[in-house]
Amino acid sequence: MLQDLLATASGVLVGFVLGLVGGGGSVLAVPLLVYVVGVPSPHVAIGTSAVTVAVSALANLIGHARSGHVKWPCALVFATAGVVGAAVGSTLGKQFDGQKLLTLFGALMIAIAAFMFWNRNTEGDISVRLTSGSAPKLMPWLLAYGSGVGVLAGFFGIGGGFLIVPAIMAATGMPLIFAIGSSLVSVFAFGLTTAGNYAVSGLIDWELVAFFIGGGIVGGIFGQFAARALASKKQLLATMFAMFVAGVGAYVVWRGLSGT
């Protein structure tokens, strides 16, 4: 009962963050499952987190698609390349020592926090399209970036949104809002691939998944209300959250290196 309550509360926190700052909350799922909920196996925590990442991404993707913020050809090529990478990465992750994997995950959190500070004010080219004419220029970059980010997402069991967004922008030059919408196709695909790989090995706690997602839905609603109320301080919130992610990442690394 206590573990279920903690899973629900952790889901509320992740959902609240996603609703408030628009992303990044999923990277907190694994540390919360291990250190708060008390999941004994880092691999089970990663597998369980991957399911919640996929569900969250799908929910957000629907809204962005309705707003016309998904450049589907670019998104699908990037995601397809990334799914192969995620399958490879998640297979490697399952073979990796759980505690060492958790330590590396903490280091990745610090790297993701650095990405959050990255200047995203570039306007970009709203007219960018993946066509037969632009394919020779765009396709190699989409495949290369997609594969690389997919491996990382699968290995660590994360959606990788904060890695995917700058990667898509670098590959295509599209504006931020379209990169965010398009990235959700990959976040969903990577999460689903990783979850499927871990499920085959019995490394998902489905009961915790249900409680975590339930909490995430509630947290997301409150997060969206808070986001509207604090709209003028969005950049400050994102900066504070990046610092929080870096702090949690440093804690995870410290726990891993100290063997506790």
Coordinates of C-alpha atoms in Angstrom, one line a residue:
M1 CA 0.0 0.0 0.0
L2 CA 2.8 2.5 0.9
Q3 CA 4.7 1.7 -2.3
D4 CA 1.5 2.3 -4.3
L5 CA 1.0 5.6 -2.6
L6 CA 4.6 6.7 -3.2
A7 CA 4.3 5.6 -6.9
T8 CA 1.2 7.8 -7.2
A9 CA 2.8 10.7 -5.5
S10 CA 5.9 10.4 -7.7
G11 CA 3.6 10.2 -10.8
V12 CA 1.9 13.4 -9.6
L13 CA 5.3 15.2 -9.4
V14 CA 6.4 14.0 -12.8
G15 CA 3.1 15.0 -14.4
F16 CA 3.1 18.4 -12.6
V17 CA 6.6 19.1 -14.0
L18 CA 5.6 18.1 -17.5
G19 CA 2.5 20.3 -17.4
L20 CA 4.4 23.2 -15.9
V21 CA 7.5 23.4 -18.0
G22 CA 6.5 21.2 -21.0
G23 CA 9.1 18.5 -20.7
G24 CA 11.9 16.9 -18.7
G25 CA 9.7 15.4 -16.0
S26 CA 10.2 11.9 -17.3
V27 CA 13.9 12.0 -16.6
L28 CA 13.0 12.1 -12.9
A29 CA 11.0 8.9 -13.1
V30 CA 13.8 6.4 -12.7
P31 CA 15.4 8.2 -9.6
L32 CA 11.9 8.5 -8.0
L33 CA 11.1 4.8 -8.6
V34 CA 14.5 3.8 -7.1
Y35 CA 15.0 6.2 -4.2
V36 CA 11.4 7.2 -3.3
V37 CA 9.2 4.3 -4.3
G38 CA 11.8 1.7 -3.4
V39 CA 12.0 -0.4 -6.5
P40 CA 15.0 -2.6 -5.7
S41 CA 16.2 -3.2 -9.3
P42 CA 17.3 -0.3 -11.5
H43 CA 16.4 -2.4 -14.5
V44 CA 12.8 -2.7 -13.3
A45 CA 12.7 1.0 -12.6
I46 CA 13.9 1.8 -16.1
G47 CA 11.4 -0.7 -17.7
T48 CA 8.6 0.7 -15.7
S49 CA 9.6 4.3 -16.5
A50 CA 9.7 3.6 -20.2
V51 CA 6.0 2.7 -20.2
T52 CA 5.0 5.9 -18.5
V53 CA 7.3 7.9 -20.9
A54 CA 5.5 6.4 -23.9
V55 CA 2.0 7.1 -22.5
S56 CA 2.9 10.7 -21.6
A57 CA 4.4 11.4 -25.0
L58 CA 1.4 10.0 -26.8
A59 CA -1.0 12.2 -24.8
N60 CA 1.1 15.3 -25.6
L61 CA 1.6 14.4 -29.2
I62 CA -2.2 14.4 -29.9
G63 CA -2.4 18.1 -28.8
H64 CA 0.6 19.2 -30.9
A65 CA -0.6 17.3 -33.9
R66 CA -4.0 19.0 -33.7
S67 CA -2.2 22.3 -33.6
G68 CA -0.2 21.5 -36.7
H69 CA 3.1 21.5 -35.0
V70 CA 4.4 18.1 -36.2
K71 CA 6.4 17.9 -39.4
W72 CA 5.5 14.3 -40.0
P73 CA 8.0 13.2 -42.7
C74 CA 11.0 14.5 -40.7
A75 CA 9.6 13.2 -37.5
L76 CA 8.9 9.7 -38.9
V77 CA 12.4 9.3 -40.4
F78 CA 14.0 10.5 -37.2
A79 CA 11.9 8.1 -35.1
T80 CA 12.4 5.1 -37.4
A81 CA 16.2 5.5 -37.2
G82 CA 15.9 6.0 -33.5
V83 CA 13.7 2.9 -32.9
V84 CA 16.6 0.8 -34.2
G85 CA 19.0 2.6 -31.9
A86 CA 16.6 2.3 -29.0
A87 CA 16.3 -1.5 -29.5
V88 CA 20.1 -1.8 -29.5
G89 CA 20.5 0.6 -26.6
S90 CA 17.8 -1.1 -24.4
T91 CA 19.3 -4.5 -25.1
L92 CA 22.7 -3.3 -24.0
G93 CA 21.2 -1.6 -21.0
K94 CA 19.7 -4.8 -19.8
Q95 CA 23.1 -6.5 -19.8
F96 CA 24.8 -3.6 -17.9
D97 CA 25.3 -3.7 -14.2
G98 CA 22.3 -2.1 -12.6
Q99 CA 24.1 0.2 -10.1
K100 CA 26.7 1.3 -12.8
L101 CA 23.8 2.0 -15.1
L102 CA 22.1 4.2 -12.5
T103 CA 25.4 6.1 -11.9
L104 CA 25.7 6.8 -15.7
F105 CA 22.0 7.8 -15.7
G106 CA 22.8 10.4 -13.1
A107 CA 25.6 11.7 -15.3
L108 CA 23.1 11.9 -18.2
M109 CA 20.8 13.9 -16.0
I110 CA 23.5 16.5 -15.5
A111 CA 24.1 16.6 -19.3
I112 CA 20.3 17.0 -19.9
A113 CA 20.3 19.9 -17.4
A114 CA 23.0 21.5 -19.5
F115 CA 20.8 21.1 -22.6
M116 CA 18.0 22.9 -20.8
F117 CA 20.3 26.0 -20.6
W118 CA 20.9 25.8 -24.3
N119 CA 19.7 28.9 -26.2
R120 CA 16.5 28.0 -28.0
N121 CA 15.7 31.4 -29.3
T122 CA 16.7 30.6 -32.9
E123 CA 13.7 31.3 -35.2
G124 CA 14.5 28.5 -37.6
D125 CA 13.0 27.8 -41.0
I126 CA 9.3 27.2 -40.8
S127 CA 9.1 26.1 -44.5
V128 CA 11.6 23.2 -44.1
R129 CA 10.1 20.0 -45.6
L130 CA 11.5 16.5 -46.3
T131 CA 10.9 16.0 -50.0
S132 CA 12.7 14.3 -52.9
G133 CA 14.6 17.5 -53.4
S134 CA 15.6 18.1 -49.8
A135 CA 16.2 14.4 -48.9
P136 CA 19.9 14.3 -50.0
K137 CA 20.6 17.2 -47.5
L138 CA 18.2 16.3 -44.7
M139 CA 18.1 12.5 -44.7
P140 CA 21.7 11.7 -43.6
W141 CA 21.4 14.1 -40.7
L142 CA 18.0 12.8 -39.6
L143 CA 19.2 9.2 -39.7
A144 CA 22.5 10.0 -37.9
Y145 CA 21.0 12.1 -35.1
G146 CA 18.0 9.7 -34.8
S147 CA 20.1 6.6 -34.4
G148 CA 22.5 8.2 -31.8
V149 CA 19.7 9.7 -29.7
G150 CA 17.7 6.4 -29.9
V151 CA 20.7 4.4 -28.5
L152 CA 20.9 6.8 -25.5
A153 CA 17.1 6.8 -25.0
G154 CA 17.0 3.0 -25.1
F155 CA 20.1 2.5 -22.9
F156 CA 18.8 4.7 -20.1
G157 CA 15.1 4.1 -20.6
I158 CA 14.1 7.7 -21.1
G159 CA 12.1 9.5 -23.7
G160 CA 15.0 11.7 -24.5
G161 CA 13.0 14.8 -25.4
F162 CA 15.6 17.3 -24.3
L163 CA 18.1 15.4 -26.5
I164 CA 15.7 14.9 -29.4
V165 CA 14.6 18.6 -29.7
P166 CA 18.1 20.1 -30.3
A167 CA 19.0 17.1 -32.5
I168 CA 16.0 17.6 -34.8
M169 CA 16.7 21.4 -34.9
A170 CA 20.3 20.7 -35.8
A171 CA 19.3 18.1 -38.5
T172 CA 16.7 20.2 -40.2
G173 CA 16.8 23.8 -39.0
M174 CA 13.1 23.8 -38.1
P175 CA 11.7 26.2 -35.4
L176 CA 11.5 25.2 -31.8
I177 CA 7.8 24.7 -31.6
F178 CA 7.9 22.3 -34.6
A179 CA 10.9 20.5 -33.1
I180 CA 9.0 20.0 -29.8
G181 CA 5.9 18.6 -31.6
S182 CA 7.9 16.4 -33.9
S183 CA 10.1 15.1 -31.1
L184 CA 7.1 13.6 -29.4
V185 CA 6.8 11.0 -32.2
S186 CA 10.3 9.8 -31.3
V187 CA 9.7 10.0 -27.5
F188 CA 6.7 7.8 -27.9
A189 CA 8.4 5.4 -30.3
F190 CA 11.6 5.1 -28.2
G191 CA 9.6 4.6 -25.0
L192 CA 7.5 1.9 -26.6
T193 CA 10.5 0.1 -28.0
T194 CA 12.4 0.2 -24.7
A195 CA 9.3 -0.9 -22.8
G196 CA 8.7 -3.8 -25.1
N197 CA 12.3 -4.9 -24.8
Y198 CA 12.2 -4.8 -21.0
A199 CA 8.7 -6.4 -20.9
V200 CA 10.0 -9.4 -22.8
S201 CA 12.5 -9.9 -19.9
G202 CA 9.8 -9.4 -17.3
L203 CA 11.4 -6.1 -16.1
I204 CA 8.3 -4.0 -15.7
D205 CA 6.1 -3.6 -12.6
W206 CA 2.7 -3.2 -14.3
E207 CA 1.0 -2.3 -11.0
L208 CA 3.4 0.5 -10.4
V209 CA 2.9 1.7 -14.0
A210 CA -0.9 2.1 -13.3
F211 CA -0.4 4.1 -10.1
F212 CA 2.4 6.2 -11.7
I213 CA 0.4 7.1 -14.8
G214 CA -2.7 7.8 -12.6
G215 CA -0.7 10.2 -10.5
G216 CA 0.8 11.7 -13.7
I217 CA -2.6 12.5 -15.1
V218 CA -3.6 14.4 -11.9
G219 CA -0.3 16.2 -11.7
G220 CA -0.4 17.2 -15.3
I221 CA -3.8 18.9 -14.8
F222 CA -2.4 20.9 -11.9
G223 CA 0.8 21.6 -13.8
Q224 CA -1.1 23.1 -16.7
F225 CA -3.1 25.4 -14.4
A226 CA 0.2 26.5 -12.8
A227 CA 1.8 27.1 -16.2
R228 CA -1.0 29.4 -17.2
A229 CA -0.8 31.3 -13.9
L230 CA 3.0 31.6 -14.2
A231 CA 3.2 32.1 -17.9
S232 CA 5.3 35.3 -17.6
K233 CA 7.9 33.4 -15.6
K234 CA 8.2 30.4 -17.9
Q235 CA 12.0 30.9 -18.5
L236 CA 12.7 31.3 -14.8
L237 CA 10.8 28.1 -14.1
A238 CA 12.7 26.2 -16.8
T239 CA 16.0 27.4 -15.4
M240 CA 15.1 26.4 -11.9
F241 CA 14.0 23.0 -13.1
A242 CA 17.3 22.5 -15.0
M243 CA 19.2 23.3 -11.7
F244 CA 16.9 20.8 -9.9
V245 CA 17.6 18.1 -12.5
A246 CA 21.4 18.7 -12.2
G247 CA 21.1 18.5 -8.4
V248 CA 19.2 15.2 -8.6
G249 CA 21.7 13.9 -11.2
A250 CA 24.6 14.8 -8.9
Y251 CA 22.9 12.9 -6.0
V252 CA 22.4 9.8 -8.1
V253 CA 26.1 9.9 -9.2
W254 CA 27.2 10.3 -5.6
R255 CA 25.0 7.4 -4.4
G256 CA 26.4 5.3 -7.2
L257 CA 30.0 6.1 -6.6
S258 CA 29.7 5.7 -2.9
G259 CA 28.1 2.3 -3.3
T260 CA 25.0 3.2 -1.3

